[in-house]
CSV table of C-alpha atoms in Angstrom, one decimal:
chain,number,residue,atom,x,y,z
A,187,MET,CA,65.8,-47.7,21.5
A,188,THR,CA,63.4,-45.9,23.9
A,189,ILE,CA,63.4,-41.7,22.9
A,190,ASP,CA,62.3,-39.9,25.6
A,191,TRP,CA,60.8,-37.0,22.7
A,192,ASP,CA,60.6,-34.1,25.8
A,193,THR,CA,64.6,-33.9,25.7
A,194,LEU,CA,65.6,-34.0,21.8
A,195,GLY,CA,67.8,-31.8,20.6
A,196,PHE,CA,69.2,-30.6,16.9
A,197,ASP,CA,72.1,-34.0,17.0
A,198,TYR,CA,72.8,-37.9,15.4
A,199,ILE,CA,70.9,-40.3,15.7
A,200,LYS,CA,70.9,-43.4,13.8
A,201,THR,CA,67.7,-44.2,12.5
A,202,PRO,CA,67.6,-48.2,11.3
A,203,PHE,CA,66.9,-47.0,7.7
A,204,ARG,CA,68.7,-44.5,4.9
A,205,TYR,CA,67.8,-44.2,1.4
A,206,ILE,CA,70.8,-44.8,-1.4
A,207,SER,CA,71.7,-45.2,-5.3
A,208,THR,CA,74.7,-44.1,-7.6
A,209,TRP,CA,74.7,-42.4,-10.9
A,210,LYS,CA,77.6,-44.3,-13.8
A,211,ASP,CA,77.9,-44.4,-17.8
A,212,GLY,CA,74.9,-41.5,-17.7
A,213,GLN,CA,72.3,-43.2,-15.7
A,214,TRP,CA,71.4,-43.4,-12.2
A,215,ASP,CA,70.9,-46.7,-10.6
A,216,GLU,CA,67.8,-48.0,-8.9
A,217,GLY,CA,68.2,-47.2,-5.3
A,218,LYS,CA,67.4,-48.8,-2.7
A,219,LEU,CA,67.0,-48.8,1.2
A,220,THR,CA,69.8,-50.6,3.5
A,221,GLU,CA,70.6,-50.2,7.2
A,222,ASP,CA,74.3,-48.7,6.2
A,223,ASN,CA,74.9,-45.7,7.6
A,224,THR,CA,79.1,-45.6,6.9
A,225,LEU,CA,79.7,-44.2,2.8
A,226,HIS,CA,82.0,-45.6,1.2
A,227,ILE,CA,83.7,-43.2,-1.3
A,228,HIS,CA,87.2,-43.1,-3.4
A,229,GLU,CA,89.9,-41.5,-1.9
A,230,GLY,CA,89.8,-39.1,-4.8
A,231,SER,CA,86.4,-38.3,-5.0
A,232,ALA,CA,85.5,-34.3,-6.1
A,233,ALA,CA,82.9,-34.0,-3.1
A,234,LEU,CA,86.3,-34.0,-0.8
A,235,HIS,CA,88.9,-32.0,-2.9
A,236,TYR,CA,86.3,-29.7,-5.2
A,237,GLY,CA,83.5,-29.2,-3.6
A,238,GLN,CA,81.1,-30.7,-6.0
A,239,GLN,CA,78.3,-31.3,-3.0
A,240,CYS,CA,75.1,-30.3,-2.0
A,241,PHE,CA,72.1,-31.3,0.2
A,242,GLU,CA,68.4,-30.2,1.7
A,243,GLY,CA,67.2,-30.7,4.8
A,244,LEU,CA,63.6,-31.0,5.9
A,245,LYS,CA,60.9,-32.3,7.8
A,246,ALA,CA,58.1,-34.5,8.7
A,247,TYR,CA,55.6,-33.9,11.3
A,248,ARG,CA,53.7,-36.3,13.1
A,249,CYS,CA,49.6,-34.8,12.6
A,250,LYS,CA,46.8,-35.4,15.4
A,251,ASP,CA,45.3,-38.4,13.6
A,252,GLY,CA,48.4,-40.3,12.6
A,253,SER,CA,49.8,-40.0,9.9
A,254,ILE,CA,52.6,-37.9,8.8
A,255,ASN,CA,53.2,-34.8,6.4
A,256,LEU,CA,56.1,-33.6,4.5
A,257,PHE,CA,56.1,-29.8,3.4
A,258,ARG,CA,56.6,-29.0,0.1
A,259,VAL,CA,58.9,-31.7,-0.5
A,260,ASP,CA,59.4,-30.6,-4.9
A,261,GLU,CA,60.4,-27.7,-3.3
A,262,ASN,CA,63.2,-28.9,-1.8
A,263,SER,CA,64.1,-31.1,-5.0
A,264,LYS,CA,63.5,-27.9,-7.6
A,265,ARG,CA,66.6,-26.3,-4.9
A,266,MET,CA,68.3,-29.4,-4.6
A,267,ASN,CA,68.8,-30.0,-8.4
A,268,ARG,CA,69.3,-25.8,-9.1
A,269,SER,CA,72.5,-26.6,-6.7
A,270,ALA,CA,73.4,-29.5,-9.1
A,271,LYS,CA,73.2,-27.8,-12.1
A,272,ARG,CA,75.5,-24.7,-11.5
A,273,LEU,CA,78.1,-27.4,-9.7
A,274,MET,CA,77.8,-29.7,-13.4
A,275,MET,CA,76.2,-32.4,-10.5
A,276,ALA,CA,74.4,-35.1,-12.2
A,277,GLU,CA,70.5,-33.6,-11.1
A,278,VAL,CA,68.4,-36.0,-9.1
A,279,PRO,CA,64.4,-36.6,-11.0
A,280,GLU,CA,62.0,-35.2,-8.8
A,281,ASP,CA,59.8,-38.7,-8.4
A,282,LYS,CA,63.1,-40.0,-7.4
A,283,PHE,CA,64.1,-38.2,-4.8
A,284,ILE,CA,60.3,-37.9,-3.2
A,285,ARG,CA,60.0,-41.2,-3.6
A,286,ALA,CA,63.2,-42.0,-1.4
A,287,VAL,CA,62.2,-39.2,0.6
A,288,GLU,CA,58.9,-40.7,1.2
A,289,ASP,CA,60.8,-44.5,1.8
A,290,VAL,CA,62.6,-43.4,4.2
A,291,VAL,CA,60.0,-41.8,5.9
A,292,LYS,CA,58.0,-44.7,6.1
A,293,ALA,CA,61.0,-47.7,7.2
A,294,ASN,CA,62.0,-45.2,9.6
A,295,GLU,CA,58.0,-44.0,11.4
A,296,ALA,CA,58.2,-45.1,14.7
A,297,PHE,CA,60.9,-42.2,14.8
A,298,VAL,CA,58.4,-39.1,14.5
A,299,PRO,CA,58.1,-38.0,17.3
A,300,PRO,CA,54.0,-37.8,18.0
A,301,TYR,CA,51.4,-35.3,17.5
A,302,GLY,CA,52.2,-32.7,20.6
A,303,SER,CA,55.6,-33.4,21.1
A,304,GLY,CA,56.6,-30.4,19.3
A,305,GLY,CA,59.5,-32.7,17.8
A,306,THR,CA,59.6,-34.1,14.2
A,307,LEU,CA,61.8,-36.3,12.0
A,308,TYR,CA,64.7,-33.9,10.5
A,309,ILE,CA,65.3,-35.4,6.8
A,310,ARG,CA,68.4,-35.2,4.9
A,311,PRO,CA,69.5,-35.0,1.0
A,312,LEU,CA,72.4,-35.0,0.0
A,313,LEU,CA,74.6,-35.3,-3.3
A,314,ILE,CA,78.3,-35.9,-3.3
A,315,GLY,CA,80.3,-36.5,-6.5
A,316,VAL,CA,82.0,-39.8,-6.1
A,317,GLY,CA,84.9,-41.4,-7.7
A,318,GLU,CA,88.1,-41.7,-9.4
A,319,GLY,CA,89.4,-38.7,-10.3
A,320,ILE,CA,92.4,-35.7,-8.6
A,321,GLY,CA,92.1,-33.2,-11.2
A,322,VAL,CA,90.0,-29.9,-11.7
A,323,HIS,CA,86.4,-31.0,-13.4
A,324,PRO,CA,83.3,-32.9,-12.8
A,325,ALA,CA,82.9,-35.9,-10.9
A,326,PRO,CA,82.7,-39.4,-13.7
A,327,GLU,CA,79.6,-41.1,-10.2
A,328,TYR,CA,77.4,-39.0,-8.3
A,329,LEU,CA,76.2,-40.8,-4.8
A,330,PHE,CA,72.6,-39.2,-3.8
A,331,THR,CA,70.9,-40.3,0.2
A,332,VAL,CA,68.9,-39.7,2.4
A,333,PHE,CA,68.7,-40.2,6.2
A,334,CYS,CA,66.7,-39.2,8.8
A,335,MET,CA,66.4,-38.6,13.1
A,336,PRO,CA,64.1,-37.3,14.9
A,337,VAL,CA,64.0,-33.9,16.4
A,338,GLY,CA,63.0,-32.0,19.1
A,339,ALA,CA,61.2,-28.9,19.5
A,340,TYR,CA,63.7,-25.5,18.6
A,341,PHE,CA,62.0,-23.4,21.6
A,342,LYS,CA,62.3,-25.3,24.7
A,343,GLY,CA,59.6,-23.0,26.4
A,344,GLY,CA,58.3,-21.5,23.2
A,345,LEU,CA,60.2,-18.4,20.7
A,346,THR,CA,62.3,-16.5,22.6
A,347,PRO,CA,63.4,-13.2,21.0
A,348,THR,CA,68.1,-13.2,20.6
A,349,ASN,CA,70.5,-11.2,19.6
A,350,PHE,CA,72.2,-10.8,16.4
A,351,ILE,CA,75.3,-9.0,15.3
A,352,PHE,CA,76.7,-7.6,11.6
A,353,SER,CA,79.2,-9.4,10.8
A,354,ASP,CA,82.2,-8.3,8.4
A,355,TYR,CA,82.8,-11.1,6.5
A,356,ASP,CA,81.8,-12.3,3.3
A,357,ARG,CA,79.5,-16.2,3.4
A,358,ALA,CA,79.5,-16.1,-0.1
A,359,ALA,CA,81.1,-13.8,-3.1
A,360,PRO,CA,78.9,-11.6,-5.9
A,361,GLN,CA,77.6,-14.0,-8.6
A,362,GLY,CA,78.4,-16.6,-6.4
A,363,THR,CA,77.3,-19.6,-5.0
A,364,GLY,CA,75.5,-18.5,-1.7
A,365,ALA,CA,72.1,-19.3,-3.5
A,366,ILE,CA,72.1,-22.8,-3.3
A,367,LYS,CA,72.7,-25.0,-0.7
A,368,VAL,CA,75.8,-26.2,-0.3
A,369,GLY,CA,79.0,-26.9,1.8
A,370,GLY,CA,81.1,-24.6,0.9
A,371,ASN,CA,78.5,-21.9,2.3
A,372,TYR,CA,78.2,-23.7,6.0
A,373,ALA,CA,82.3,-24.0,6.3
A,374,ALA,CA,82.8,-20.2,5.7
A,375,SER,CA,79.8,-19.4,8.3
A,376,LEU,CA,81.7,-21.2,11.2
A,377,LEU,CA,84.6,-18.7,12.6
A,378,PRO,CA,82.2,-15.5,12.4
A,379,GLY,CA,79.3,-17.8,13.6
A,380,GLU,CA,82.2,-17.9,16.8
A,381,GLU,CA,82.9,-14.6,16.8
A,382,ALA,CA,79.6,-13.5,17.4
A,383,ARG,CA,79.3,-16.0,19.9
A,384,LYS,CA,82.1,-15.0,21.9
A,385,LYS,CA,80.9,-12.0,22.3
A,386,TYR,CA,77.0,-13.4,23.2
A,387,PHE,CA,75.5,-12.7,21.1
A,388,SER,CA,73.0,-16.3,18.8
A,389,ASP,CA,75.0,-15.6,16.0
A,390,CYS,CA,76.5,-12.7,13.3
A,391,ILE,CA,74.4,-10.9,10.6
A,392,TYR,CA,75.9,-11.5,6.6
A,393,LEU,CA,75.5,-7.7,4.5
A,394,ASP,CA,76.1,-8.2,0.4
A,395,PRO,CA,79.3,-8.5,-0.8
A,396,ALA,CA,79.6,-6.1,-3.1
A,397,THR,CA,78.3,-3.4,-0.8
A,398,HIS,CA,78.3,-4.5,3.0
A,399,THR,CA,75.4,-2.1,2.7
A,400,LYS,CA,72.4,-4.7,3.3
A,401,ILE,CA,70.3,-7.4,5.4
A,402,GLU,CA,71.8,-10.8,2.9
A,403,GLU,CA,71.2,-13.8,5.5
A,404,VAL,CA,71.2,-14.5,9.2
A,405,GLY,CA,73.8,-16.7,10.5
A,406,SER,CA,72.2,-20.7,8.4
A,407,ALA,CA,68.9,-18.8,8.2
A,408,ASN,CA,67.4,-16.1,5.9
A,409,PHE,CA,65.7,-13.0,7.5
A,410,PHE,CA,62.2,-10.9,8.0
A,411,GLY,CA,61.6,-7.4,9.2
A,412,ILE,CA,57.7,-6.4,9.6
A,413,THR,CA,57.3,-2.8,9.2
A,414,LYS,CA,55.7,0.4,10.9
A,415,ASP,CA,52.7,0.1,8.6
A,416,ASP,CA,52.5,-4.0,8.8
A,417,ARG,CA,54.3,-4.6,5.8
A,418,PHE,CA,56.5,-8.0,5.5
A,419,ILE,CA,60.0,-7.5,3.8
A,420,THR,CA,62.2,-10.2,3.7
A,421,PRO,CA,66.4,-9.2,2.0
A,422,LEU,CA,66.5,-9.3,-2.5
A,423,SER,CA,69.7,-10.3,-3.5
A,424,PRO,CA,71.3,-13.1,-6.4
A,425,SER,CA,73.8,-14.2,-3.0
A,426,ILE,CA,70.9,-15.2,-0.8
A,427,LEU,CA,69.7,-19.1,-0.4
A,428,PRO,CA,66.4,-19.2,-1.5
A,429,SER,CA,64.8,-20.3,1.9
A,430,ILE,CA,61.5,-22.4,1.5
A,431,THR,CA,60.8,-20.9,4.2
A,432,LYS,CA,60.8,-17.5,3.5
A,433,TYR,CA,59.0,-18.5,0.7
A,434,SER,CA,56.4,-20.3,2.5
A,435,LEU,CA,56.0,-17.0,5.1
A,436,LEU,CA,55.6,-13.8,2.3
A,437,TYR,CA,52.9,-16.2,1.5
A,438,LEU,CA,50.7,-16.1,4.6
A,439,ALA,CA,51.5,-12.8,5.6
A,440,GLU,CA,49.7,-11.9,2.0
A,441,HIS,CA,46.6,-14.3,2.0
A,442,ASN,CA,46.0,-15.3,5.1
A,443,LEU,CA,47.3,-11.8,7.5
A,444,GLY,CA,46.5,-9.8,4.0
A,445,MET,CA,49.6,-7.4,4.4
A,446,GLU,CA,51.6,-6.2,1.5
A,447,ALA,CA,54.3,-8.8,1.2
A,448,VAL,CA,57.5,-8.6,-0.5
A,449,GLU,CA,61.3,-9.1,-1.7
A,450,GLU,CA,63.4,-5.7,-1.8
A,451,ASP,CA,66.7,-4.2,-0.3
A,452,VAL,CA,67.1,-3.9,3.4
A,453,TYR,CA,69.6,-1.2,4.5
A,454,ILE,CA,71.2,-1.4,7.0
A,455,ASP,CA,70.7,2.0,7.8
A,456,SER,CA,66.9,1.1,8.1
A,457,LEU,CA,65.9,-0.5,10.5
A,458,ASP,CA,64.1,1.6,12.9
A,459,GLN,CA,61.5,0.7,9.6
A,460,PHE,CA,60.9,-2.6,11.4
A,461,LYS,CA,59.1,-3.2,14.6
A,462,GLU,CA,59.7,-6.8,14.6
A,463,ALA,CA,62.8,-8.5,13.0
A,464,GLY,CA,63.6,-12.4,12.5
A,465,ALA,CA,65.2,-14.8,11.0
A,466,CYS,CA,63.5,-18.7,9.2
A,467,GLY,CA,64.5,-21.0,8.4
A,468,THR,CA,63.7,-25.1,8.2
A,469,ALA,CA,65.4,-25.7,11.6
A,470,ALA,CA,63.1,-23.3,13.9
A,471,VAL,CA,60.5,-22.2,11.5
A,472,ILE,CA,60.6,-18.7,12.7
A,473,SER,CA,63.3,-17.7,15.5
A,474,PRO,CA,62.7,-13.8,16.5
A,475,ILE,CA,64.8,-10.6,16.2
A,476,GLY,CA,65.5,-9.0,20.1
A,477,GLY,CA,68.0,-7.4,18.0
A,478,ILE,CA,71.0,-6.2,16.2
A,479,GLN,CA,74.2,-4.8,17.3
A,480,THR,CA,75.2,-3.1,13.9
A,481,TYR,CA,78.5,-0.4,13.2
A,482,ASP,CA,77.9,1.7,16.0
A,483,ASP,CA,74.3,1.0,18.3
A,484,PHE,CA,72.2,-1.5,19.1
A,485,HIS,CA,68.5,-1.9,17.7
A,486,VAL,CA,66.2,-3.3,19.2
A,487,PHE,CA,62.9,-4.3,17.5
A,488,TYR,CA,59.7,-5.1,19.6
A,489,SER,CA,61.2,-6.9,22.8
A,490,GLU,CA,64.2,-8.8,23.8
A,491,THR,CA,61.9,-11.0,25.6
A,492,GLN,CA,58.6,-10.6,24.0
A,493,VAL,CA,57.7,-12.4,20.4
A,494,GLY,CA,56.0,-9.7,18.0
A,495,PRO,CA,52.0,-10.4,17.7
A,496,ILE,CA,52.3,-10.6,13.6
A,497,THR,CA,55.9,-12.9,14.7
A,498,GLN,CA,54.1,-15.4,16.5
A,499,LYS,CA,50.8,-15.6,13.9
A,500,LEU,CA,53.1,-16.1,11.3
A,501,TYR,CA,54.4,-18.4,13.6
A,502,ASP,CA,51.5,-20.4,14.2
A,503,GLU,CA,50.1,-20.6,11.3
A,504,LEU,CA,52.7,-22.5,9.4
A,505,THR,CA,53.5,-24.4,12.4
A,506,GLY,CA,49.8,-25.0,12.2
A,507,ILE,CA,49.9,-26.4,8.5
A,508,GLN,CA,52.7,-28.4,8.7
A,509,PHE,CA,51.4,-30.3,11.5
A,510,GLY,CA,47.8,-30.8,9.9
A,511,ASP,CA,45.9,-28.7,12.0
A,512,ILE,CA,44.8,-25.8,9.6
A,513,ALA,CA,44.1,-26.3,6.2
A,514,ALA,CA,47.5,-25.3,3.6
A,515,PRO,CA,47.9,-23.9,-0.4
A,516,ASP,CA,47.4,-26.5,-2.5
A,517,GLY,CA,50.7,-28.6,-2.8
A,518,TRP,CA,52.3,-27.7,-0.3
A,519,ILE,CA,51.3,-30.6,2.2
A,520,ARG,CA,52.2,-35.2,1.4
A,521,ASN,CA,50.0,-36.5,3.8
A,522,ILE,CA,51.4,-40.3,4.8
A,523,GLN,CA,49.6,-42.7,6.2
A,524,ILE,CA,51.2,-45.0,8.1
């Protein structure tokens, strides 16, 4: 397959190998690489009927010397196991998770975009409940798979601010599954996201499900704001997915930029405290927010067309670490020599 690295988007591309392993009778099998990209599961699988499934998303980055970096893969493993525990699924041992990711990256090394292209290898670990069943109870078996595909730079012409609008919909219930990475949370976001795009916004902003007074998530990403006195603030709530990117930015804001970095409530009537704002996650790293449409006002942060200087610095710091150009904090990078 010949790939034009400059035109890659964020779409499925079949790569040669993926990893698959099955949990049955209380234990995981050894697992293996396979060329089959179709999952063969029982029609009564709990994943299909009762949503017993969770997933992760991470990337592999080509470095200048040709090696490949994995960014905080251990945190993806821990988060998947928190999701599994919440849904009463078999947990995947961390060493098995990391080995599976590394094996898939090595087997598909030719599909890791070259250094300097802005592209990455997107990796999707998936855990689903399978096997015979129809009642509402945990599945008798579980399937763990990891596949990957090359994806292009999220912003082709550099970081670009976009606008968002508050939603009256909830992405998750109080004390529900908002803090874990399960498909149901994303399915619930499809309709409000589409309604936001029909109004010419990039996506919607979800408020806390209990009071609808505080910002929780921006589409499928976490929110952050830079205050006028240079504090990095991101919302604190038990129904927010704990973004690995967000916690990395919290660390970098404090340790590399010397800012106060905190998680705390972000009330919708206090947006004027922020001079910059953004959404953060694996796909884009940072999506700068130009403005937010509230119920009765359109609030602009730094600019609707230009990226704020602190947001740009955070983006440069984090991507520099991911691609191996800036020294990483201990334990953040696993380097694969090819």
